[in-house]
PDB file of N, CA and C in Angstrom:
ATOM      1  N   MET A1094      93.897  80.748  99.382  1.00 60.00           N
ATOM      2  CA  MET A1094      94.434  80.802  98.047  1.00 60.00           C
ATOM      3  C   MET A1094      93.273  80.653  97.048  1.00 60.00           C
ATOM      4  N   GLY A1095      93.480  81.112  95.858  1.00 80.00           N
ATOM      5  CA  GLY A1095      92.446  81.071  94.839  1.00 80.00           C
ATOM      6  C   GLY A1095      92.354  79.714  94.161  1.00 80.00           C
ATOM      7  N   TRP A1096      91.495  79.644  93.163  1.00 85.00           N
ATOM      8  CA  TRP A1096      91.283  78.380  92.469  1.00 85.00           C
ATOM      9  C   TRP A1096      92.423  78.062  91.512  1.00 85.00           C
ATOM     10  N   ASN A1097      93.114  79.078  90.959  1.00 88.00           N
ATOM     11  CA  ASN A1097      94.217  78.840  90.042  1.00 88.00           C
ATOM     12  C   ASN A1097      95.499  78.655  90.852  1.00 88.00           C
ATOM     13  N   LYS A1098      95.948  77.425  90.949  1.00 91.00           N
ATOM     14  CA  LYS A1098      97.102  77.094  91.780  1.00 91.00           C
ATOM     15  C   LYS A1098      98.365  76.829  90.960  1.00 91.00           C
ATOM     16  N   THR A1099      98.369  77.191  89.676  1.00 92.00           N
ATOM     17  CA  THR A1099      99.539  76.961  88.839  1.00 92.00           C
ATOM     18  C   THR A1099     100.761  77.621  89.475  1.00 92.00           C
ATOM     19  N   GLY A1100     101.821  76.845  89.657  1.00 91.00           N
ATOM     20  CA  GLY A1100     103.045  77.324  90.299  1.00 91.00           C
ATOM     21  C   GLY A1100     103.103  77.067  91.788  1.00 91.00           C
ATOM     22  N   SER A1101     101.981  76.719  92.393  1.00 93.00           N
ATOM     23  CA  SER A1101     101.943  76.465  93.834  1.00 93.00           C
ATOM     24  C   SER A1101     102.418  75.056  94.168  1.00 93.00           C
ATOM     25  N   THR A1102     102.992  74.918  95.331  1.00 94.00           N
ATOM     26  CA  THR A1102     103.331  73.603  95.866  1.00 94.00           C
ATOM     27  C   THR A1102     102.146  73.136  96.699  1.00 94.00           C
ATOM     28  N   VAL A1103     101.688  71.917  96.425  1.00 95.00           N
ATOM     29  CA  VAL A1103     100.506  71.392  97.116  1.00 95.00           C
ATOM     30  C   VAL A1103     100.781  69.998  97.658  1.00 95.00           C
ATOM     31  N   LYS A1104      99.961  69.634  98.612  1.00 97.00           N
ATOM     32  CA  LYS A1104      99.945  68.270  99.153  1.00 97.00           C
ATOM     33  C   LYS A1104      98.526  67.774  98.975  1.00 97.00           C
ATOM     34  N   GLY A1105      98.387  66.499  98.604  1.00 97.00           N
ATOM     35  CA  GLY A1105      97.050  65.970  98.397  1.00 97.00           C
ATOM     36  C   GLY A1105      97.010  64.464  98.481  1.00 97.00           C
ATOM     37  N   LEU A1106      95.839  63.913  98.205  1.00 97.00           N
ATOM     38  CA  LEU A1106      95.628  62.471  98.234  1.00 97.00           C
ATOM     39  C   LEU A1106      95.212  62.004  96.846  1.00 97.00           C
ATOM     40  N   TYR A1107      96.147  61.391  96.124  1.00 96.00           N
ATOM     41  CA  TYR A1107      95.856  60.855  94.800  1.00 96.00           C
ATOM     42  C   TYR A1107      94.910  59.670  94.956  1.00 96.00           C
ATOM     43  N   LEU A1108      93.844  59.648  94.182  1.00 95.00           N
ATOM     44  CA  LEU A1108      92.784  58.638  94.287  1.00 95.00           C
ATOM     45  C   LEU A1108      92.190  58.595  95.693  1.00 95.00           C
ATOM     46  N   PHE A1109      92.249  59.718  96.398  1.00 95.00           N
ATOM     47  CA  PHE A1109      91.745  59.862  97.774  1.00 95.00           C
ATOM     48  C   PHE A1109      92.411  58.905  98.757  1.00 95.00           C
ATOM     49  N   GLU A1110      93.588  58.382  98.420  1.00 96.00           N
ATOM     50  CA  GLU A1110      94.234  57.399  99.278  1.00 96.00           C
ATOM     51  C   GLU A1110      95.747  57.569  99.397  1.00 96.00           C
ATOM     52  N   TYR A1111      96.439  57.949  98.335  1.00 96.00           N
ATOM     53  CA  TYR A1111      97.899  57.957  98.310  1.00 96.00           C
ATOM     54  C   TYR A1111      98.423  59.382  98.473  1.00 96.00           C
ATOM     55  N   PRO A1112      99.157  59.654  99.572  1.00 96.00           N
ATOM     56  CA  PRO A1112      99.657  61.014  99.797  1.00 96.00           C
ATOM     57  C   PRO A1112     100.732  61.390  98.778  1.00 96.00           C
ATOM     58  N   VAL A1113     100.596  62.593  98.205  1.00 97.00           N
ATOM     59  CA  VAL A1113     101.558  63.107  97.228  1.00 97.00           C
ATOM     60  C   VAL A1113     101.830  64.575  97.531  1.00 97.00           C
ATOM     61  N   THR A1114     103.023  65.031  97.115  1.00 96.00           N
ATOM     62  CA  THR A1114     103.411  66.433  97.229  1.00 96.00           C
ATOM     63  C   THR A1114     104.096  66.826  95.933  1.00 96.00           C
ATOM     64  N   GLY A1115     103.797  68.015  95.446  1.00 96.00           N
ATOM     65  CA  GLY A1115     104.443  68.470  94.227  1.00 96.00           C
ATOM     66  C   GLY A1115     103.996  69.861  93.821  1.00 96.00           C
ATOM     67  N   LYS A1116     104.424  70.251  92.627  1.00 95.00           N
ATOM     68  CA  LYS A1116     104.146  71.582  92.096  1.00 95.00           C
ATOM     69  C   LYS A1116     103.072  71.494  91.016  1.00 95.00           C
ATOM     70  N   VAL A1117     102.077  72.361  91.097  1.00 96.00           N
ATOM     71  CA  VAL A1117     101.007  72.406  90.095  1.00 96.00           C
ATOM     72  C   VAL A1117     101.576  73.030  88.822  1.00 96.00           C
ATOM     73  N   VAL A1118     101.539  72.260  87.717  1.00 96.00           N
ATOM     74  CA  VAL A1118     102.050  72.762  86.443  1.00 96.00           C
ATOM     75  C   VAL A1118     100.926  73.264  85.541  1.00 96.00           C
ATOM     76  N   GLU A1119      99.700  72.829  85.765  1.00 96.00           N
ATOM     77  CA  GLU A1119      98.543  73.290  84.995  1.00 96.00           C
ATOM     78  C   GLU A1119      97.300  73.253  85.869  1.00 96.00           C
ATOM     79  N   THR A1120      96.422  74.227  85.673  1.00 95.00           N
ATOM     80  CA  THR A1120      95.124  74.265  86.340  1.00 95.00           C
ATOM     81  C   THR A1120      94.060  74.294  85.256  1.00 95.00           C
ATOM     82  N   TYR A1121      93.047  73.445  85.380  1.00 94.00           N
ATOM     83  CA  TYR A1121      91.983  73.367  84.384  1.00 94.00           C
ATOM     84  C   TYR A1121      90.620  73.472  85.047  1.00 94.00           C
ATOM     85  N   VAL A1122      89.724  74.210  84.402  1.00 93.00           N
ATOM     86  CA  VAL A1122      88.316  74.199  84.794  1.00 93.00           C
ATOM     87  C   VAL A1122      87.643  73.181  83.886  1.00 93.00           C
ATOM     88  N   ARG A1123      87.086  72.148  84.486  1.00 92.00           N
ATOM     89  CA  ARG A1123      86.465  71.074  83.722  1.00 92.00           C
ATOM     90  C   ARG A1123      85.002  71.387  83.461  1.00 92.00           C
ATOM     91  N   TYR A1124      84.439  70.619  82.555  1.00 91.00           N
ATOM     92  CA  TYR A1124      83.019  70.748  82.246  1.00 91.00           C
ATOM     93  C   TYR A1124      82.223  70.569  83.529  1.00 91.00           C
ATOM     94  N   GLY A1125      81.338  71.461  83.808  1.00 90.00           N
ATOM     95  CA  GLY A1125      80.556  71.421  85.036  1.00 90.00           C
ATOM     96  C   GLY A1125      81.088  72.369  86.094  1.00 90.00           C
ATOM     97  N   GLY A1126      82.264  72.961  85.831  1.00 90.00           N
ATOM     98  CA  GLY A1126      82.797  73.969  86.743  1.00 90.00           C
ATOM     99  C   GLY A1126      83.767  73.480  87.798  1.00 90.00           C
ATOM    100  N   THR A1127      84.034  72.177  87.849  1.00 92.00           N
ATOM    101  CA  THR A1127      85.011  71.706  88.824  1.00 92.00           C
ATOM    102  C   THR A1127      86.421  72.000  88.305  1.00 92.00           C
ATOM    103  N   VAL A1128      87.387  71.997  89.211  1.00 94.00           N
ATOM    104  CA  VAL A1128      88.763  72.344  88.873  1.00 94.00           C
ATOM    105  C   VAL A1128      89.648  71.129  89.079  1.00 94.00           C
ATOM    106  N   SER A1129      90.595  70.917  88.147  1.00 96.00           N
ATOM    107  CA  SER A1129      91.581  69.849  88.311  1.00 96.00           C
ATOM    108  C   SER A1129      92.979  70.430  88.152  1.00 96.00           C
ATOM    109  N   TYR A1130      93.935  69.763  88.770  1.00 96.00           N
ATOM    110  CA  TYR A1130      95.313  70.231  88.815  1.00 96.00           C
ATOM    111  C   TYR A1130      96.253  69.130  88.345  1.00 96.00           C
ATOM    112  N   HIS A1131      97.160  69.468  87.436  1.00 97.00           N
ATOM    113  CA  HIS A1131      98.219  68.549  87.022  1.00 97.00           C
ATOM    114  C   HIS A1131      99.411  68.846  87.931  1.00 97.00           C
ATOM    115  N   VAL A1132      99.799  67.864  88.727  1.00 97.00           N
ATOM    116  CA  VAL A1132     100.819  68.057  89.753  1.00 97.00           C
ATOM    117  C   VAL A1132     102.063  67.246  89.415  1.00 97.00           C
ATOM    118  N   GLN A1133     103.205  67.944  89.240  1.00 97.00           N
ATOM    119  CA  GLN A1133     104.505  67.308  89.040  1.00 97.00           C
ATOM    120  C   GLN A1133     105.009  66.926  90.428  1.00 97.00           C
ATOM    121  N   LEU A1134     105.174  65.624  90.666  1.00 97.00           N
ATOM    122  CA  LEU A1134     105.498  65.133  92.001  1.00 97.00           C
ATOM    123  C   LEU A1134     106.945  65.403  92.385  1.00 97.00           C
ATOM    124  N   ASP A1135     107.161  65.671  93.675  1.00 95.00           N
ATOM    125  CA  ASP A1135     108.517  65.819  94.209  1.00 95.00           C
ATOM    126  C   ASP A1135     109.236  64.478  94.206  1.00 95.00           C
ATOM    127  N   GLU A1136     108.510  63.421  94.526  1.00 95.00           N
ATOM    128  CA  GLU A1136     109.042  62.055  94.516  1.00 95.00           C
ATOM    129  C   GLU A1136     108.080  61.183  93.724  1.00 95.00           C
ATOM    130  N   PRO A1137     108.605  60.367  92.797  1.00 96.00           N
ATOM    131  CA  PRO A1137     107.725  59.514  91.992  1.00 96.00           C
ATOM    132  C   PRO A1137     106.879  58.578  92.859  1.00 96.00           C
ATOM    133  N   LEU A1138     105.722  58.227  92.344  1.00 95.00           N
ATOM    134  CA  LEU A1138     104.796  57.326  93.021  1.00 95.00           C
ATOM    135  C   LEU A1138     104.708  56.043  92.208  1.00 95.00           C
ATOM    136  N   PHE A1139     105.036  54.908  92.838  1.00 96.00           N
ATOM    137  CA  PHE A1139     104.926  53.613  92.169  1.00 96.00           C
ATOM    138  C   PHE A1139     103.595  53.015  92.569  1.00 96.00           C
ATOM    139  N   LEU A1140     102.726  52.791  91.562  1.00 94.00           N
ATOM    140  CA  LEU A1140     101.362  52.366  91.853  1.00 94.00           C
ATOM    141  C   LEU A1140     100.836  51.532  90.694  1.00 94.00           C
ATOM    142  N   PHE A1141     100.230  50.413  91.005  1.00 93.00           N
ATOM    143  CA  PHE A1141      99.616  49.528  90.007  1.00 93.00           C
ATOM    144  C   PHE A1141     100.594  49.128  88.908  1.00 93.00           C
ATOM    145  N   GLY A1142     101.845  48.880  89.279  1.00 95.00           N
ATOM    146  CA  GLY A1142     102.837  48.380  88.341  1.00 95.00           C
ATOM    147  C   GLY A1142     103.522  49.421  87.480  1.00 95.00           C
ATOM    148  N   SER A1143     103.291  50.706  87.746  1.00 95.00           N
ATOM    149  CA  SER A1143     103.988  51.738  86.974  1.00 95.00           C
ATOM    150  C   SER A1143     104.359  52.914  87.877  1.00 95.00           C
ATOM    151  N   THR A1144     105.334  53.673  87.413  1.00 96.00           N
ATOM    152  CA  THR A1144     105.802  54.827  88.157  1.00 96.00           C
ATOM    153  C   THR A1144     105.166  56.086  87.584  1.00 96.00           C
ATOM    154  N   ARG A1145     104.659  56.932  88.463  1.00 95.00           N
ATOM    155  CA  ARG A1145     104.037  58.186  88.048  1.00 95.00           C
ATOM    156  C   ARG A1145     104.845  59.348  88.606  1.00 95.00           C
ATOM    157  N   ASP A1146     105.169  60.304  87.738  1.00 97.00           N
ATOM    158  CA  ASP A1146     105.823  61.519  88.217  1.00 97.00           C
ATOM    159  C   ASP A1146     104.915  62.734  88.048  1.00 97.00           C
ATOM    160  N   LEU A1147     103.745  62.527  87.448  1.00 97.00           N
ATOM    161  CA  LEU A1147     102.735  63.566  87.304  1.00 97.00           C
ATOM    162  C   LEU A1147     101.367  62.925  87.532  1.00 97.00           C
ATOM    163  N   VAL A1148     100.551  63.563  88.369  1.00 97.00           N
ATOM    164  CA  VAL A1148      99.205  63.055  88.630  1.00 97.00           C
ATOM    165  C   VAL A1148      98.208  64.193  88.471  1.00 97.00           C
ATOM    166  N   ILE A1149      96.943  63.846  88.302  1.00 97.00           N
ATOM    167  CA  ILE A1149      95.866  64.827  88.221  1.00 97.00           C
ATOM    168  C   ILE A1149      95.041  64.723  89.504  1.00 97.00           C
ATOM    169  N   LEU A1150      94.932  65.835  90.203  1.00 97.00           N
ATOM    170  CA  LEU A1150      94.129  65.904  91.417  1.00 97.00           C
ATOM    171  C   LEU A1150      92.965  66.851  91.173  1.00 97.00           C
ATOM    172  N   ASP A1151      91.815  66.544  91.771  1.00 94.00           N
ATOM    173  CA  ASP A1151      90.734  67.523  91.711  1.00 94.00           C
ATOM    174  C   ASP A1151      90.763  68.356  92.984  1.00 94.00           C
ATOM    175  N   GLU A1152      89.946  69.390  93.021  1.00 92.00           N
ATOM    176  CA  GLU A1152      90.000  70.332  94.137  1.00 92.00           C
ATOM    177  C   GLU A1152      89.702  69.689  95.488  1.00 92.00           C
ATOM    178  N   LYS A1153      88.944  68.602  95.505  1.00 94.00           N
ATOM    179  CA  LYS A1153      88.620  67.927  96.765  1.00 94.00           C
ATOM    180  C   LYS A1153      89.775  67.057  97.265  1.00 94.00           C
ATOM    181  N   GLN A1154      90.754  66.759  96.411  1.00 96.00           N
ATOM    182  CA  GLN A1154      91.884  65.929  96.795  1.00 96.00           C
ATOM    183  C   GLN A1154      93.061  66.745  97.331  1.00 96.00           C
ATOM    184  N   ILE A1155      93.028  68.066  97.186  1.00 95.00           N
ATOM    185  CA  ILE A1155      94.091  68.925  97.706  1.00 95.00           C
ATOM    186  C   ILE A1155      93.882  69.099  99.204  1.00 95.00           C
ATOM    187  N   THR A1156      94.904  68.762  99.997  1.00 94.00           N
ATOM    188  CA  THR A1156      94.801  68.907 101.449  1.00 94.00           C
ATOM    189  C   THR A1156      95.529  70.139 101.970  1.00 94.00           C
ATOM    190  N   HIS A1157      96.615  70.554 101.290  1.00 92.00           N
ATOM    191  CA  HIS A1157      97.379  71.736 101.694  1.00 92.00           C
ATOM    192  C   HIS A1157      97.848  72.485 100.451  1.00 92.00           C
ATOM    193  N   ASP A1158      97.793  73.803 100.512  1.00 91.00           N
ATOM    194  CA  ASP A1158      98.327  74.656  99.446  1.00 91.00           C
ATOM    195  C   ASP A1158      99.362  75.566 100.088  1.00 91.00           C
ATOM    196  N   PHE A1159     100.635  75.354  99.745  1.00 88.00           N
ATOM    197  CA  PHE A1159     101.726  76.122 100.343  1.00 88.00           C
ATOM    198  C   PHE A1159     102.057  77.383  99.557  1.00 88.00           C
ATOM    199  N   GLY A1160     101.369  77.620  98.443  1.00 86.00           N
ATOM    200  CA  GLY A1160     101.642  78.784  97.619  1.00 86.00           C
ATOM    201  C   GLY A1160     102.896  78.575  96.781  1.00 86.00           C
ATOM    202  N   VAL A1161     103.349  79.637  96.153  1.00 83.00           N
ATOM    203  CA  VAL A1161     104.548  79.568  95.318  1.00 83.00           C
ATOM    204  C   VAL A1161     105.763  79.629  96.219  1.00 83.00           C
ATOM    205  N   ILE A1162     106.632  78.631  96.104  1.00 78.00           N
ATOM    206  CA  ILE A1162     107.846  78.580  96.898  1.00 78.00           C
ATOM    207  C   ILE A1162     109.015  78.856  95.976  1.00 78.00           C
ATOM    208  N   GLU A1163     109.673  79.965  96.202  1.00 75.00           N
ATOM    209  CA  GLU A1163     110.822  80.340  95.380  1.00 75.00           C
ATOM    210  C   GLU A1163     112.070  79.669  95.936  1.00 75.00           C
ATOM    211  N   ASN A1164     112.977  79.302  95.034  1.00 68.00           N
ATOM    212  CA  ASN A1164     114.262  78.764  95.460  1.00 68.00           C
ATOM    213  C   ASN A1164     115.114  79.909  95.965  1.00 68.00           C
ATOM    214  N   ALA A1165     115.494  79.837  97.212  1.00 56.00           N
ATOM    215  CA  ALA A1165     116.312  80.892  97.802  1.00 56.00           C
ATOM    216  C   ALA A1165     117.769  80.433  97.810  1.00 56.00           C
ATOM    217  N   SER A1166     118.633  81.273  97.347  1.00 59.00           N
ATOM    218  CA  SER A1166     120.045  80.939  97.392  1.00 59.00           C
ATOM    219  C   SER A1166     120.698  81.709  98.533  1.00 59.00           C
ATOM    220  N   ILE A1167     121.570  81.030  99.216  1.00 59.00           N
ATOM    221  CA  ILE A1167     122.265  81.642 100.345  1.00 59.00           C
ATOM    222  C   ILE A1167     123.683  81.955  99.877  1.00 59.00           C
ATOM    223  N   SER A1168     124.011  83.219  99.937  1.00 60.00           N
ATOM    224  CA  SER A1168     125.362  83.600  99.560  1.00 60.00           C
ATOM    225  C   SER A1168     126.101  84.074 100.801  1.00 60.00           C
ATOM    226  N   GLY A1169     127.350  83.773 100.832  1.00 53.00           N
ATOM    227  CA  GLY A1169     128.041  84.109 102.071  1.00 53.00           C
ATOM    228  C   GLY A1169     129.423  84.477 101.911  1.00 53.00           C
TER     229      GLY A1169
END
């Protein structure tokens, strides 16, 4: 997958320690050329006394990129 992961579902390690899964809502190229991702979490993360539903991961913290997952409806 490319560097722009907006819309992709990813799995990663927030702060290189806490496993998270969610959808990338924004992709940014930071000063110096590194890339960061704003990830809307599938399940909130309670950490350091507060709940987070959105985290920022850098490219080294992404462990899996599942691509864009469309909601499929089953009609019958």
